[in-house]
mmCIF file of C-alpha atoms in Angstrom:
data_model
loop_
_atom_site.group_PDB
_atom_site.id
_atom_site.type_symbol
_atom_site.label_atom_id
_atom_site.label_comp_id
_atom_site.label_asym_id
_atom_site.label_seq_id
_atom_site.Cartn_x
_atom_site.Cartn_y
_atom_site.Cartn_z
ATOM 1 C CA MET A 1392 17.237 -125.026 -2.784
ATOM 2 C CA ALA A 1393 14.987 -127.689 -4.323
ATOM 3 C CA SER A 1394 17.930 -129.528 -5.952
ATOM 4 C CA ALA A 1395 19.910 -129.460 -2.694
ATOM 5 C CA SER A 1396 17.011 -130.930 -0.721
ATOM 6 C CA ARG A 1397 16.549 -133.692 -3.293
ATOM 7 C CA THR A 1398 20.279 -134.567 -3.099
ATOM 8 C CA TRP A 1399 20.146 -134.868 0.662
ATOM 9 C CA ALA A 1400 17.014 -137.020 0.397
ATOM 10 C CA TRP A 1401 18.769 -139.422 -1.975
ATOM 11 C CA ALA A 1402 21.753 -139.471 0.350
ATOM 12 C CA TRP A 1403 19.527 -140.361 3.278
ATOM 13 C CA ASN A 1404 17.960 -143.267 1.354
ATOM 14 C CA LEU A 1405 21.400 -144.590 0.448
ATOM 15 C CA ARG A 1406 22.489 -144.313 4.058
ATOM 16 C CA THR A 1407 19.582 -146.448 5.186
ATOM 17 C CA CYS A 1408 20.381 -149.014 2.512
ATOM 18 C CA CYS A 1409 24.019 -149.426 3.598
ATOM 19 C CA SER A 1410 25.123 -152.358 5.786
ATOM 20 C CA THR A 1411 26.504 -150.114 8.421
ATOM 21 C CA PRO A 1412 23.726 -147.698 9.241
ATOM 22 C CA THR A 1413 25.885 -145.494 11.393
ATOM 23 C CA SER A 1414 28.536 -144.891 8.724
ATOM 24 C CA PRO A 1415 27.879 -141.784 6.483
ATOM 25 C CA PRO A 1416 27.708 -142.239 2.683
ATOM 26 C CA THR A 1417 30.884 -141.593 0.769
ATOM 27 C CA HIS A 1418 31.285 -139.301 -2.219
ATOM 28 C CA GLN A 1419 31.608 -142.186 -4.650
ATOM 29 C CA THR A 1420 28.359 -143.653 -3.445
ATOM 30 C CA LEU A 1421 26.509 -140.434 -3.951
ATOM 31 C CA VAL A 1422 27.877 -139.912 -7.485
ATOM 32 C CA ARG A 1423 27.026 -143.496 -8.434
ATOM 33 C CA SER A 1424 23.463 -143.151 -7.224
ATOM 34 C CA LEU A 1425 22.993 -139.879 -9.105
ATOM 35 C CA ARG A 1426 24.311 -141.429 -12.330
ATOM 36 C CA THR A 1427 21.993 -144.405 -12.062
ATOM 37 C CA ARG A 1428 19.061 -142.126 -11.413
ATOM 38 C CA ALA A 1429 19.883 -140.037 -14.485
ATOM 39 C CA VAL A 1430 20.205 -143.140 -16.652
ATOM 40 C CA THR A 1431 16.864 -144.500 -15.534
ATOM 41 C CA ARG A 1432 15.205 -141.130 -16.232
ATOM 42 C CA LYS A 1433 16.694 -141.020 -19.731
ATOM 43 C CA GLN A 1434 15.476 -144.528 -20.485
ATOM 44 C CA ALA A 1435 11.984 -143.618 -19.318
ATOM 45 C CA ILE A 1436 11.916 -140.615 -21.696
ATOM 46 C CA GLU A 1437 13.085 -142.724 -24.631
ATOM 47 C CA ASN A 1438 10.528 -145.491 -23.958
ATOM 48 C CA ARG A 1439 7.533 -143.107 -24.084
ATOM 49 C CA PRO A 1440 4.744 -144.092 -26.523
ATOM 50 C CA ARG A 1441 4.996 -142.060 -29.760
ATOM 51 C CA ILE A 1442 2.535 -141.341 -32.604
ATOM 52 C CA LYS A 1443 3.024 -143.675 -35.483
ATOM 53 C CA SER A 1444 3.776 -142.399 -38.957
ATOM 54 C CA SER A 1445 0.781 -144.285 -40.333
ATOM 55 C CA THR A 1446 -1.595 -142.031 -38.409
ATOM 56 C CA LEU A 1447 0.143 -138.922 -39.834
ATOM 57 C CA ASP A 1448 -0.178 -140.275 -43.368
ATOM 58 C CA HIS A 1449 -3.852 -140.903 -42.787
ATOM 59 C CA ALA A 1450 -4.345 -137.289 -41.582
ATOM 60 C CA ALA A 1451 -2.547 -135.982 -44.664
ATOM 61 C CA ASP A 1452 -4.827 -137.973 -46.926
ATOM 62 C CA VAL A 1453 -7.881 -136.100 -45.532
ATOM 63 C CA SER A 1454 -8.008 -133.170 -48.050
ATOM 64 C CA PRO A 1455 -10.714 -131.196 -49.915
ATOM 65 C CA LYS A 1456 -10.142 -133.406 -52.974
ATOM 66 C CA SER A 1457 -11.079 -136.508 -51.026
ATOM 67 C CA GLN A 1458 -14.262 -134.837 -49.763
ATOM 68 C CA ASN A 1459 -15.451 -133.972 -53.310
ATOM 69 C CA ALA A 1460 -14.959 -130.190 -52.763
ATOM 70 C CA PRO A 1461 -15.438 -127.870 -55.782
ATOM 71 C CA GLN A 1462 -12.173 -127.070 -57.473
ATOM 72 C CA LEU A 1463 -11.116 -123.472 -58.228
ATOM 73 C CA ASP A 1464 -11.253 -122.205 -61.781
ATOM 74 C CA THR A 1465 -7.708 -121.262 -62.709
ATOM 75 C CA SER A 1466 -8.819 -119.507 -65.913
ATOM 76 C CA ILE A 1467 -10.066 -116.459 -63.955
ATOM 77 C CA GLN A 1468 -7.332 -113.828 -63.729
ATOM 78 C CA VAL A 1469 -7.315 -111.950 -60.443
ATOM 79 C CA GLN A 1470 -5.922 -108.424 -60.654
ATOM 80 C CA PRO A 1471 -3.158 -107.829 -58.132
ATOM 81 C CA THR A 1472 -3.929 -105.318 -55.422
ATOM 82 C CA THR A 1473 -1.745 -102.286 -54.873
ATOM 83 C CA PRO A 1474 0.907 -103.155 -52.314
ATOM 84 C CA ILE A 1475 0.929 -99.736 -50.595
ATOM 85 C CA SER A 1476 -2.176 -97.630 -50.057
ATOM 86 C CA ARG A 1477 -1.904 -93.868 -49.775
ATOM 87 C CA PRO A 1478 -2.572 -92.633 -46.245
ATOM 88 C CA PRO A 1479 -5.183 -89.958 -45.541
ATOM 89 C CA SER A 1480 -4.277 -86.333 -46.149
ATOM 90 C CA ARG A 1481 -3.843 -85.535 -42.462
ATOM 91 C CA TYR A 1482 -1.274 -88.353 -42.079
ATOM 92 C CA VAL A 1483 0.856 -87.384 -45.088
ATOM 93 C CA HIS A 1484 4.549 -87.414 -44.249
ATOM 94 C CA LYS A 1485 7.808 -87.236 -46.182
ATOM 95 C CA GLY A 1486 7.464 -90.683 -47.680
ATOM 96 C CA PHE A 1487 4.186 -89.790 -49.460
ATOM 97 C CA PRO A 1488 3.981 -86.675 -51.671
ATOM 98 C CA PRO A 1489 0.828 -84.520 -51.336
ATOM 99 C CA GLU A 1490 -2.142 -85.803 -53.290
ATOM 100 C CA PRO A 1491 -3.182 -83.506 -56.177
ATOM 101 C CA ARG A 1492 -6.573 -81.829 -55.897
ATOM 102 C CA LYS A 1493 -9.345 -83.384 -57.882
ATOM 103 C CA SER A 1494 -11.509 -81.067 -59.905
ATOM 104 C CA ARG A 1495 -15.196 -81.552 -59.263
ATOM 105 C CA PRO A 1496 -17.216 -82.384 -62.320
ATOM 106 C CA LEU A 1497 -19.887 -79.900 -63.226
ATOM 107 C CA ALA A 1498 -23.364 -80.956 -62.233
ATOM 108 C CA SER A 1499 -25.130 -81.796 -65.443
ATOM 109 C CA THR A 1500 -28.750 -80.809 -65.489
ATOM 110 C CA PRO A 1501 -30.914 -83.757 -66.454
ATOM 111 C CA THR A 1502 -32.785 -83.131 -69.637
ATOM 112 C CA SER A 1503 -36.394 -84.166 -69.390
ATOM 113 C CA SER A 1504 -38.398 -85.118 -72.427
ATOM 114 C CA LYS A 1505 -41.484 -83.387 -71.026
ATOM 115 C CA PRO A 1506 -42.142 -79.831 -72.261
ATOM 116 C CA SER A 1507 -41.352 -77.118 -69.691
ATOM 117 C CA SER A 1508 -44.511 -75.777 -68.142
ATOM 118 C CA PRO A 1509 -44.730 -72.050 -67.399
ATOM 119 C CA SER A 1510 -43.794 -71.272 -63.748
ATOM 120 C CA SER A 1511 -46.626 -70.256 -61.500
ATOM 121 C CA PRO A 1512 -46.623 -66.731 -59.999
ATOM 122 C CA THR A 1513 -46.484 -68.126 -56.450
ATOM 123 C CA ALA A 1514 -43.311 -70.116 -57.223
ATOM 124 C CA SER A 1515 -41.642 -67.081 -58.789
ATOM 125 C CA LYS A 1516 -42.543 -64.980 -55.737
ATOM 126 C CA LYS A 1517 -41.032 -67.602 -53.416
ATOM 127 C CA GLN A 1518 -37.814 -67.674 -55.440
ATOM 128 C CA GLU A 1519 -37.578 -63.894 -55.367
ATOM 129 C CA ALA A 1520 -38.171 -63.875 -51.611
ATOM 130 C CA LYS A 1521 -35.396 -66.445 -51.076
ATOM 131 C CA ALA A 1522 -33.002 -64.447 -53.255
ATOM 132 C CA THR A 1523 -33.742 -61.246 -51.338
ATOM 133 C CA GLU A 1524 -33.243 -63.058 -48.014
ATOM 134 C CA LYS A 1525 -29.811 -64.317 -49.122
ATOM 135 C CA THR A 1526 -28.742 -60.877 -50.321
ATOM 136 C CA THR A 1527 -29.939 -59.220 -47.124
ATOM 137 C CA GLU A 1528 -28.029 -61.738 -45.014
ATOM 138 C CA LYS A 1529 -24.760 -61.263 -46.924
ATOM 139 C CA PHE A 1530 -24.989 -57.556 -47.742
ATOM 140 C CA PRO A 1531 -27.343 -55.658 -45.407
ATOM 141 C CA ARG A 1532 -28.583 -52.488 -47.051
ATOM 142 C CA LYS A 1533 -29.164 -50.533 -43.846
ATOM 143 C CA LEU A 1534 -27.233 -50.418 -40.602
ATOM 144 C CA ALA A 1535 -28.898 -51.434 -37.358
ATOM 145 C CA ALA A 1536 -26.759 -49.034 -35.315
ATOM 146 C CA PHE A 1537 -23.828 -46.682 -35.641
ATOM 147 C CA PRO A 1538 -20.417 -48.379 -35.882
ATOM 148 C CA PHE A 1539 -18.205 -48.082 -32.831
ATOM 149 C CA VAL A 1540 -16.023 -44.957 -32.819
ATOM 150 C CA PRO A 1541 -13.480 -44.646 -29.990
ATOM 151 C CA GLY A 1542 -13.789 -41.515 -27.909
ATOM 152 C CA ALA A 1543 -11.072 -39.005 -27.206
ATOM 153 C CA THR A 1544 -8.256 -39.974 -24.859
ATOM 154 C CA SER A 1545 -7.303 -38.001 -21.752
ATOM 155 C CA THR A 1546 -4.333 -36.393 -23.501
ATOM 156 C CA GLU A 1547 -6.526 -35.325 -26.435
ATOM 157 C CA LEU A 1548 -9.072 -33.823 -24.036
ATOM 158 C CA THR A 1549 -6.428 -31.819 -22.182
ATOM 159 C CA LYS A 1550 -4.842 -30.542 -25.415
ATOM 160 C CA ALA A 1551 -8.244 -29.499 -26.820
ATOM 161 C CA HIS A 1552 -9.121 -27.814 -23.519
ATOM 162 C CA ARG A 1553 -5.905 -25.780 -23.601
ATOM 163 C CA PHE A 1554 -6.378 -24.890 -27.272
ATOM 164 C CA PHE A 1555 -9.846 -23.401 -26.759
ATOM 165 C CA PHE A 1556 -8.506 -21.206 -23.956
ATOM 166 C CA LEU A 1557 -6.409 -19.301 -26.512
ATOM 167 C CA PRO A 1558 -7.594 -15.740 -27.226
ATOM 168 C CA ALA A 1559 -10.812 -15.782 -29.287
ATOM 169 C CA ASP A 1560 -11.824 -12.739 -31.343
ATOM 170 C CA PHE A 1561 -14.837 -11.633 -33.313
ATOM 171 C CA VAL A 1562 -14.027 -11.304 -37.036
ATOM 172 C CA LYS A 1563 -17.085 -10.216 -38.996
ATOM 173 C CA SER A 1564 -20.848 -10.542 -39.523
ATOM 174 C CA ALA A 1565 -22.248 -11.253 -42.967
ATOM 175 C CA THR A 1566 -25.705 -11.219 -44.497
ATOM 176 C CA ASP A 1567 -24.634 -12.034 -48.071
ATOM 177 C CA MET A 1568 -22.048 -14.288 -49.645
ATOM 178 C CA ASP A 1569 -20.095 -11.229 -50.823
ATOM 179 C CA LYS A 1570 -19.437 -10.073 -47.236
ATOM 180 C CA ILE A 1571 -18.028 -13.385 -45.991
ATOM 181 C CA PRO A 1572 -14.386 -13.042 -44.841
ATOM 182 C CA ASP A 1573 -11.713 -14.623 -46.991
ATOM 183 C CA ASN A 1574 -9.890 -16.511 -44.226
ATOM 184 C CA THR A 1575 -9.790 -19.758 -46.217
ATOM 185 C CA LEU A 1576 -6.291 -20.727 -45.068
ATOM 186 C CA ILE A 1577 -7.438 -22.000 -41.666
ATOM 187 C CA PRO A 1578 -10.028 -24.775 -41.037
ATOM 188 C CA GLU A 1579 -13.586 -23.735 -40.258
ATOM 189 C CA VAL A 1580 -16.557 -25.346 -38.473
ATOM 190 C CA ALA A 1581 -20.157 -24.112 -38.451
ATOM 191 C CA PHE A 1582 -22.981 -24.449 -35.917
ATOM 192 C CA ILE A 1583 -26.557 -24.588 -37.199
ATOM 193 C CA GLY A 1584 -29.884 -25.479 -35.636
ATOM 194 C CA ARG A 1585 -33.415 -24.350 -34.930
ATOM 195 C CA SER A 1586 -34.147 -20.995 -33.360
ATOM 196 C CA ASN A 1587 -33.444 -20.734 -29.619
ATOM 197 C CA ILE A 1588 -31.486 -24.014 -29.617
ATOM 198 C CA GLY A 1589 -28.477 -22.485 -27.816
ATOM 199 C CA LYS A 1590 -25.859 -21.950 -30.546
ATOM 200 C CA SER A 1591 -24.530 -18.674 -29.147
ATOM 201 C CA SER A 1592 -24.384 -20.000 -25.591
ATOM 202 C CA LEU A 1593 -22.524 -23.092 -26.786
ATOM 203 C CA ILE A 1594 -19.829 -21.030 -28.551
ATOM 204 C CA ASN A 1595 -19.396 -18.887 -25.416
ATOM 205 C CA GLY A 1596 -18.986 -22.045 -23.372
ATOM 206 C CA LEU A 1597 -16.430 -23.530 -25.782
ATOM 207 C CA VAL A 1598 -14.142 -20.456 -25.656
ATOM 208 C CA ASN A 1599 -14.950 -19.824 -21.953
ATOM 209 C CA ARG A 1600 -16.137 -16.259 -22.614
ATOM 210 C CA ASN A 1601 -19.681 -15.233 -21.781
ATOM 211 C CA GLY A 1602 -19.691 -11.961 -23.734
ATOM 212 C CA LEU A 1603 -18.089 -13.064 -27.008
ATOM 213 C CA VAL A 1604 -21.380 -13.963 -28.735
ATOM 214 C CA LYS A 1605 -24.538 -12.035 -27.941
ATOM 215 C CA THR A 1606 -27.326 -14.221 -26.584
ATOM 216 C CA SER A 1607 -31.059 -13.677 -26.142
ATOM 217 C CA SER A 1608 -33.968 -15.639 -24.729
ATOM 218 C CA LYS A 1609 -36.107 -14.643 -27.707
ATOM 219 C CA PRO A 1610 -35.965 -17.081 -30.653
ATOM 220 C CA GLY A 1611 -34.550 -15.802 -33.947
ATOM 221 C CA HIS A 1612 -32.154 -13.320 -32.346
ATOM 222 C CA THR A 1613 -29.217 -14.305 -34.609
ATOM 223 C CA ARG A 1614 -29.993 -12.914 -38.066
ATOM 224 C CA MET A 1615 -26.519 -12.889 -39.597
ATOM 225 C CA MET A 1616 -23.589 -15.242 -39.981
ATOM 226 C CA ASN A 1617 -21.079 -14.368 -37.253
ATOM 227 C CA PHE A 1618 -17.419 -15.385 -37.726
ATOM 228 C CA PHE A 1619 -14.983 -15.889 -34.846
ATOM 229 C CA LYS A 1620 -11.310 -16.846 -34.759
ATOM 230 C CA ILE A 1621 -9.313 -18.792 -32.148
ATOM 231 C CA GLY A 1622 -5.597 -18.131 -32.081
ATOM 232 C CA GLU A 1623 -5.234 -17.722 -35.856
ATOM 233 C CA LYS A 1624 -5.736 -21.494 -36.180
ATOM 234 C CA LEU A 1625 -9.497 -22.172 -36.227
ATOM 235 C CA SER A 1626 -12.616 -20.327 -37.399
ATOM 236 C CA LEU A 1627 -16.057 -20.742 -35.781
ATOM 237 C CA VAL A 1628 -19.304 -19.702 -37.507
ATOM 238 C CA ASP A 1629 -22.565 -18.978 -35.688
ATOM 239 C CA MET A 1630 -25.300 -19.506 -38.294
ATOM 240 C CA PRO A 1631 -28.845 -18.041 -38.110
ATOM 241 C CA GLY A 1632 -31.524 -20.358 -36.789
ATOM 242 C CA TYR A 1633 -34.107 -22.028 -38.984
ATOM 243 C CA GLY A 1634 -37.670 -22.950 -38.161
ATOM 244 C CA TRP A 1635 -39.983 -20.873 -35.988
ATOM 245 C CA LYS A 1636 -39.770 -17.069 -36.599
ATOM 246 C CA SER A 1637 -36.915 -17.509 -39.060
ATOM 247 C CA ARG A 1638 -36.752 -15.911 -42.470
ATOM 248 C CA ASP A 1639 -36.955 -18.061 -45.591
ATOM 249 C CA GLU A 1640 -34.147 -16.233 -47.372
ATOM 250 C CA TRP A 1641 -31.689 -17.254 -44.637
ATOM 251 C CA GLY A 1642 -32.053 -20.857 -45.703
ATOM 252 C CA GLY A 1643 -30.819 -20.057 -49.214
ATOM 253 C CA MET A 1644 -27.900 -18.069 -47.843
ATOM 254 C CA ILE A 1645 -26.936 -20.895 -45.480
ATOM 255 C CA LEU A 1646 -27.000 -23.476 -48.275
ATOM 256 C CA ASP A 1647 -24.939 -21.249 -50.568
ATOM 257 C CA TYR A 1648 -22.345 -20.782 -47.850
ATOM 258 C CA LEU A 1649 -22.196 -24.504 -47.007
ATOM 259 C CA LYS A 1650 -21.728 -25.485 -50.661
ATOM 260 C CA MET A 1651 -19.271 -22.741 -51.649
ATOM 261 C CA ARG A 1652 -17.014 -22.658 -48.564
ATOM 262 C CA LYS A 1653 -13.808 -24.586 -49.324
ATOM 263 C CA ASN A 1654 -12.232 -24.657 -45.845
ATOM 264 C CA LEU A 1655 -15.396 -25.907 -44.119
ATOM 265 C CA ARG A 1656 -14.419 -29.091 -42.296
ATOM 266 C CA ARG A 1657 -17.617 -30.049 -40.476
ATOM 267 C CA ILE A 1658 -21.119 -28.810 -39.661
ATOM 268 C CA TYR A 1659 -22.532 -29.305 -36.169
ATOM 269 C CA ILE A 1660 -26.327 -29.597 -36.050
ATOM 270 C CA LEU A 1661 -27.673 -28.727 -32.582
ATOM 271 C CA ILE A 1662 -30.810 -30.574 -31.456
ATOM 272 C CA ASP A 1663 -32.820 -30.356 -28.247
ATOM 273 C CA PRO A 1664 -33.185 -33.942 -26.892
ATOM 274 C CA SER A 1665 -36.413 -33.121 -25.111
ATOM 275 C CA HIS A 1666 -38.097 -32.374 -28.480
ATOM 276 C CA GLY A 1667 -36.223 -34.828 -30.719
ATOM 277 C CA LEU A 1668 -35.778 -34.498 -34.462
ATOM 278 C CA LYS A 1669 -38.128 -32.105 -36.224
ATOM 279 C CA GLU A 1670 -39.044 -31.940 -39.911
ATOM 280 C CA SER A 1671 -36.798 -28.918 -40.385
ATOM 281 C CA ASP A 1672 -33.835 -30.862 -38.960
ATOM 282 C CA GLN A 1673 -34.487 -33.793 -41.284
ATOM 283 C CA GLN A 1674 -34.775 -31.470 -44.286
ATOM 284 C CA ILE A 1675 -31.394 -29.871 -43.504
ATOM 285 C CA MET A 1676 -29.827 -33.324 -43.117
ATOM 286 C CA LYS A 1677 -31.216 -34.455 -46.476
ATOM 287 C CA LEU A 1678 -29.795 -31.345 -48.153
ATOM 288 C CA LEU A 1679 -26.394 -31.990 -46.566
ATOM 289 C CA ASP A 1680 -26.517 -35.645 -47.603
ATOM 290 C CA SER A 1681 -27.328 -34.734 -51.182
ATOM 291 C CA SER A 1682 -24.459 -32.200 -51.215
ATOM 292 C CA GLY A 1683 -21.987 -34.642 -49.633
ATOM 293 C CA LEU A 1684 -21.197 -32.413 -46.623
ATOM 294 C CA SER A 1685 -20.030 -33.983 -43.366
ATOM 295 C CA TYR A 1686 -22.077 -33.124 -40.271
ATOM 296 C CA GLN A 1687 -22.384 -34.274 -36.680
ATOM 297 C CA VAL A 1688 -25.326 -34.117 -34.279
ATOM 298 C CA VAL A 1689 -24.893 -32.418 -30.881
ATOM 299 C CA LEU A 1690 -27.605 -32.630 -28.226
ATOM 300 C CA THR A 1691 -27.876 -29.424 -26.196
ATOM 301 C CA LYS A 1692 -29.486 -28.616 -22.836
ATOM 302 C CA MET A 1693 -28.861 -32.121 -21.510
ATOM 303 C CA ASP A 1694 -29.032 -30.790 -17.945
ATOM 304 C CA ARG A 1695 -32.814 -30.361 -18.288
ATOM 305 C CA LEU A 1696 -33.373 -34.137 -18.517
ATOM 306 C CA SER A 1697 -32.555 -36.933 -16.128
ATOM 307 C CA LYS A 1698 -29.971 -39.537 -17.112
ATOM 308 C CA THR A 1699 -32.565 -42.172 -17.998
ATOM 309 C CA LYS A 1700 -34.659 -39.786 -20.102
ATOM 310 C CA TYR A 1701 -31.570 -38.403 -21.815
ATOM 311 C CA THR A 1702 -30.248 -41.869 -22.731
ATOM 312 C CA ALA A 1703 -33.682 -42.858 -24.064
ATOM 313 C CA ALA A 1704 -33.957 -39.668 -26.163
ATOM 314 C CA LYS A 1705 -30.411 -40.144 -27.465
ATOM 315 C CA ALA A 1706 -31.177 -43.744 -28.457
ATOM 316 C CA GLU A 1707 -34.298 -42.648 -30.378
ATOM 317 C CA ILE A 1708 -32.400 -39.923 -32.238
ATOM 318 C CA GLU A 1709 -29.578 -42.355 -33.118
ATOM 319 C CA ALA A 1710 -32.102 -44.895 -34.435
ATOM 320 C CA GLU A 1711 -33.666 -42.263 -36.714
ATOM 321 C CA LEU A 1712 -30.247 -41.086 -37.916
ATOM 322 C CA VAL A 1713 -29.131 -44.615 -38.780
ATOM 323 C CA LYS A 1714 -32.190 -45.135 -41.003
ATOM 324 C CA ASP A 1715 -31.768 -42.158 -43.324
ATOM 325 C CA ALA A 1716 -28.522 -40.276 -42.607
ATOM 326 C CA ILE A 1717 -25.650 -40.745 -45.082
ATOM 327 C CA CYS A 1718 -22.987 -38.135 -44.305
ATOM 328 C CA CYS A 1719 -23.614 -38.054 -40.553
ATOM 329 C CA PHE A 1720 -20.557 -38.704 -38.385
ATOM 330 C CA PRO A 1721 -21.345 -41.854 -36.326
ATOM 331 C CA MET A 1722 -21.104 -40.260 -32.891
ATOM 332 C CA VAL A 1723 -23.814 -38.219 -31.155
ATOM 333 C CA LEU A 1724 -22.434 -35.826 -28.536
ATOM 334 C CA GLY A 1725 -24.245 -34.252 -25.613
ATOM 335 C CA VAL A 1726 -23.371 -30.899 -24.013
ATOM 336 C CA SER A 1727 -24.695 -28.482 -21.440
ATOM 337 C CA SER A 1728 -23.648 -24.829 -21.515
ATOM 338 C CA LYS A 1729 -24.876 -24.353 -17.951
ATOM 339 C CA THR A 1730 -23.071 -27.259 -16.226
ATOM 340 C CA LYS A 1731 -20.152 -27.396 -18.744
ATOM 341 C CA ASP A 1732 -20.727 -31.142 -19.252
ATOM 342 C CA GLY A 1733 -19.501 -32.594 -22.539
ATOM 343 C CA LEU A 1734 -17.691 -29.443 -23.662
ATOM 344 C CA ASP A 1735 -14.248 -31.070 -23.627
ATOM 345 C CA GLU A 1736 -15.525 -33.960 -25.778
ATOM 346 C CA LEU A 1737 -16.947 -31.463 -28.282
ATOM 347 C CA ARG A 1738 -13.660 -29.516 -28.268
ATOM 348 C CA ALA A 1739 -11.697 -32.701 -28.999
ATOM 349 C CA ALA A 1740 -14.116 -33.581 -31.829
ATOM 350 C CA ILE A 1741 -13.669 -30.103 -33.373
ATOM 351 C CA VAL A 1742 -9.870 -30.394 -33.162
ATOM 352 C CA LYS A 1743 -10.033 -33.794 -34.861
ATOM 353 C CA ALA A 1744 -12.381 -32.578 -37.582
ATOM 354 C CA GLY A 1745 -10.187 -29.537 -38.266
ATOM 355 C CA GLN A 1746 -7.053 -31.737 -38.339
ATOM 356 C CA LEU A 1747 -5.222 -29.372 -36.036
ATOM 357 C CA ALA A 1748 -1.696 -30.351 -34.959
ATOM 358 C CA LEU A 1749 -1.514 -29.462 -31.270
#
């Protein structure tokens, strides 16, 4: 658009310059005017003032040599730099092979000319304390709590419940090791505890028969080892109580049985949560730990305490067991023979301990 407007402007100027103002400019006139204009523009470009060559020569003469600059010493040999630098390890690609690992030099201990002075007792104590702290952090000697053991599933609870409703029979009572029945082909579990802890009532609740095991409110009623059998697959043993009004010779008989019985899978120690662990309970646990016999703690009569008191008593008993117990199974169960609470969990634990395929 700009070139067209300029052309019409030149045409208008030529029209005004013509002799006959009314006549329009011809094509020849327009071409002639454009040629003359182009020639004049070319001449103007050629006649522009240019820089002389003398000035360029003068600028070239201005060099560091003319200004008395210090000259470089060519005798010094400069080592050539490596043309390609290895990229970092995280940017290694196919073009660069992996960089080999550098072995760290061993830290050399500086040898001092001064004679070594004997270490002070305080410094040695500090070093020992630091060493013990490091070992306790890496390898704790004692557990702070029992490790997590998953409970029984709903299918396991139902199977154990059905199993314990099989016919249960009384087998035999024994006062000596010679009178113990020889049913060593089936797994066996034993129940021990202090006098009047509720062992007989617990076994009656497990098999859902009130008259299978004789019970009494007087402590020390059970004076013999009573053997029971469930469906020719499991044997239950009601052991005499220890502690108050119990005979000393029963303790020796119990220990002989626990050590000599080959098919004994687990021992269940019954404890009253309202009284906690007694010295007699701890002594039995130490004997079982020294003999390498597996046992599990069961809290009875949980219906006599509220939920808050029961959880607090259970936490205290677990804390004491974690400190000293070695062969204790890491799960404390709670049952109530009166309300039937926790019996299915105990049944499932017995089935697991006996490795029964139901």
